[in-house]
Amino acid sequence: MGARNSSHQENAARKHVAMEGNKDQSGGDVHVAVEVTGSAYGSHSSPLPVYLKFEDVKYKILLKPKHKISWRFVKPAIVVPTEKEILHGVSGSVAPGEVLAIMGPSGCGKTTLLNVFGGRVSQANVTGSVTYNELPYNKSLRRRIGFVAQDDVLYPHLTVTETLMYAALLRLPNSFTKQQKIQRVEEISIQLGLERCRDTIIGGRFLRGISGGERKRVCIGHEILIDPSLLLLDEPTSGLDSTIALKVIQLIQSIAQGGRTVVTSIHQPSTRLFYMFSKVILLSKGQTIYYGKAAEAMDYFFSIGLSPAMAMNPAPDFLLDVANGNLDAISIPPALDISKATKTIKNEIAEGHLARKEFLQYLVAKFNLGTVMQENNKQLESVFFKEELKEAILEKQEWSTSWWQQFYVLLIRGLAERRHEDLGSHRMFQVTAMSIIVGLLWWQSNTQTENRLADQVGLLFFISMFWTFVPMFMAMHTFPLERAMLAKERASNMYRLSAYFLSRTLGDVPMDMLLIFTFITIVYFTTHLRMAPQAFILTLLTVILQTMATQGLGLFLGATMMDVRKGTTLATVLMHTFMLTGGYYIQHIPVSIKWLKYLSFNYQSFKLLVKVQYSANQRYSCSSPEGCSINTSPSIHNVQLGGGGAEAWALLLLFVAYRILGYVALRRMEIGV
């Protein structure tokens, strides 16, 4: 219902919005007229117009203090934390139908500025004004903003059609039927020129799939499925040849002409690409040294006394030389010619740094003193927005699909992605091989003597130990390996985190059940454990419960650390601690750390397995003519036979508690939003 109401309000806003004759900073006319009566996502409609305006934007980060060791005094010395300013008062604007390019050398703040526009940085670190139709950023804007990151974050084993289809099922509202969503994917595929590779897998570093240009177009298609009002792209031509780069920029230009506001960062475009942009911001060390029409950039720098010192690509190469402070390739005004004859290399380096610093100060001063920003500010103030457009921006949008739909799509997508993995067959080989080895070692074991009983109890402890280590380390890899994808999709509000968590943790359950059943079946009958259906079923259930609980701890560690190496280190310490306190190696634990055994999966599952296999009235051969009761045997390590409910409930509690902690840790994960 929320999606329909929002769509109707947007359509009403579009009917009344007309922005014509708004002049850009350099005096040219920009005609933007939007009149739409169709669906918000339909093929014959334009997205809700969004006018992006940013004034004096500054962004700072706090550098964490480093602890250094002073060898003279052999004690840590604390360095006072410092702030680093990434952006220094960047201003400008971009309207629907325009493409704004952010240019500059590496590290100048291009990606940071895009993240500020997309609301993907902490707002506490941002000063200045960034508005969308004269309104500040709010969470309801997330689904109106498409963000294409520089790195292509896609599932490698899914095909192009599957990738877009799963995105459509998650992002398009319930007002769309499944057939309409399929049609939307077809339209996007045709628009992006992906028809020929629709059934080809995405591929990856070591997996052959579609080309780099096609991957980039798939990423763009992933975002324009929802008809975003504002499309942000981080270096979309990076790593592409000139022909493919041209096609990508032409695609971006056509997207803007459909009524969208587009901002893209780009490092070093060709001349042909450069002049396709409506506006350009040139940054140097986070400061603006040019903002205006791409076609007028050279004229501006000529006007302040700068020109190429040699034959070169007239616009992009020259502009990057200016932004980098490459004074050898630029003819500069005599007032700035501070080069002097130097005697040593050290002096040359020092003077070169000083020259670049003064050169940047000159560029910033010229830009700030010019009429460029004054004219721009006047025009920004003259832009008029209808109240309907503002209300549409503020309209709170409900989730596109229900929780159950999100869970189902994510579950099916996860299974489809992992269907080509060799991990399942590797795990099956691992479990089968170990079960055969265990079966041969404990072949036809029995409880006739004390030594035989001790051997069989050792088998039970190995079972509990094996199904602690394997599930733990497998589960720990779950979230770190999908961190990039999770961060990308959560930043776009594609689904609830709870739906993802449950679908991801339940996706491997069928394989886990198969592995446990295979292991227990082979081991149980080859080692001749208690031959009773009830005992077999209870043993199987015990191992399943222990595995689920152990996986919970693995998921918690993975979500907390988000680093496989750090998680493995901590998991190894925890697992060995749980193993040592598991009731097999030591029974008399010091009181101060005795509580550790109650957190041990091995302790609870080992006791439960012993209670399942033996009863107090069982006897074995010993020095007594009547035999000895198993209940008094030291081989069972002081386990009180009978019952088992307490241990089962303890495992169930650990299963629930660790999964809750894992979910909380995942929710607190920094995803750049």
CSV table of C-alpha atoms in Angstrom, one decimal, residues 144 198 311 565 611:
chain,number,residue,atom,x,y,z
A,144,ARG,CA,15.8,7.2,-4.8
A,198,ARG,CA,22.2,-12.6,-20.7
A,311,ALA,CA,51.4,19.4,-27.3
A,565,ARG,CA,42.6,-14.5,9.9
A,611,LYS,CA,24.2,-40.9,28.6
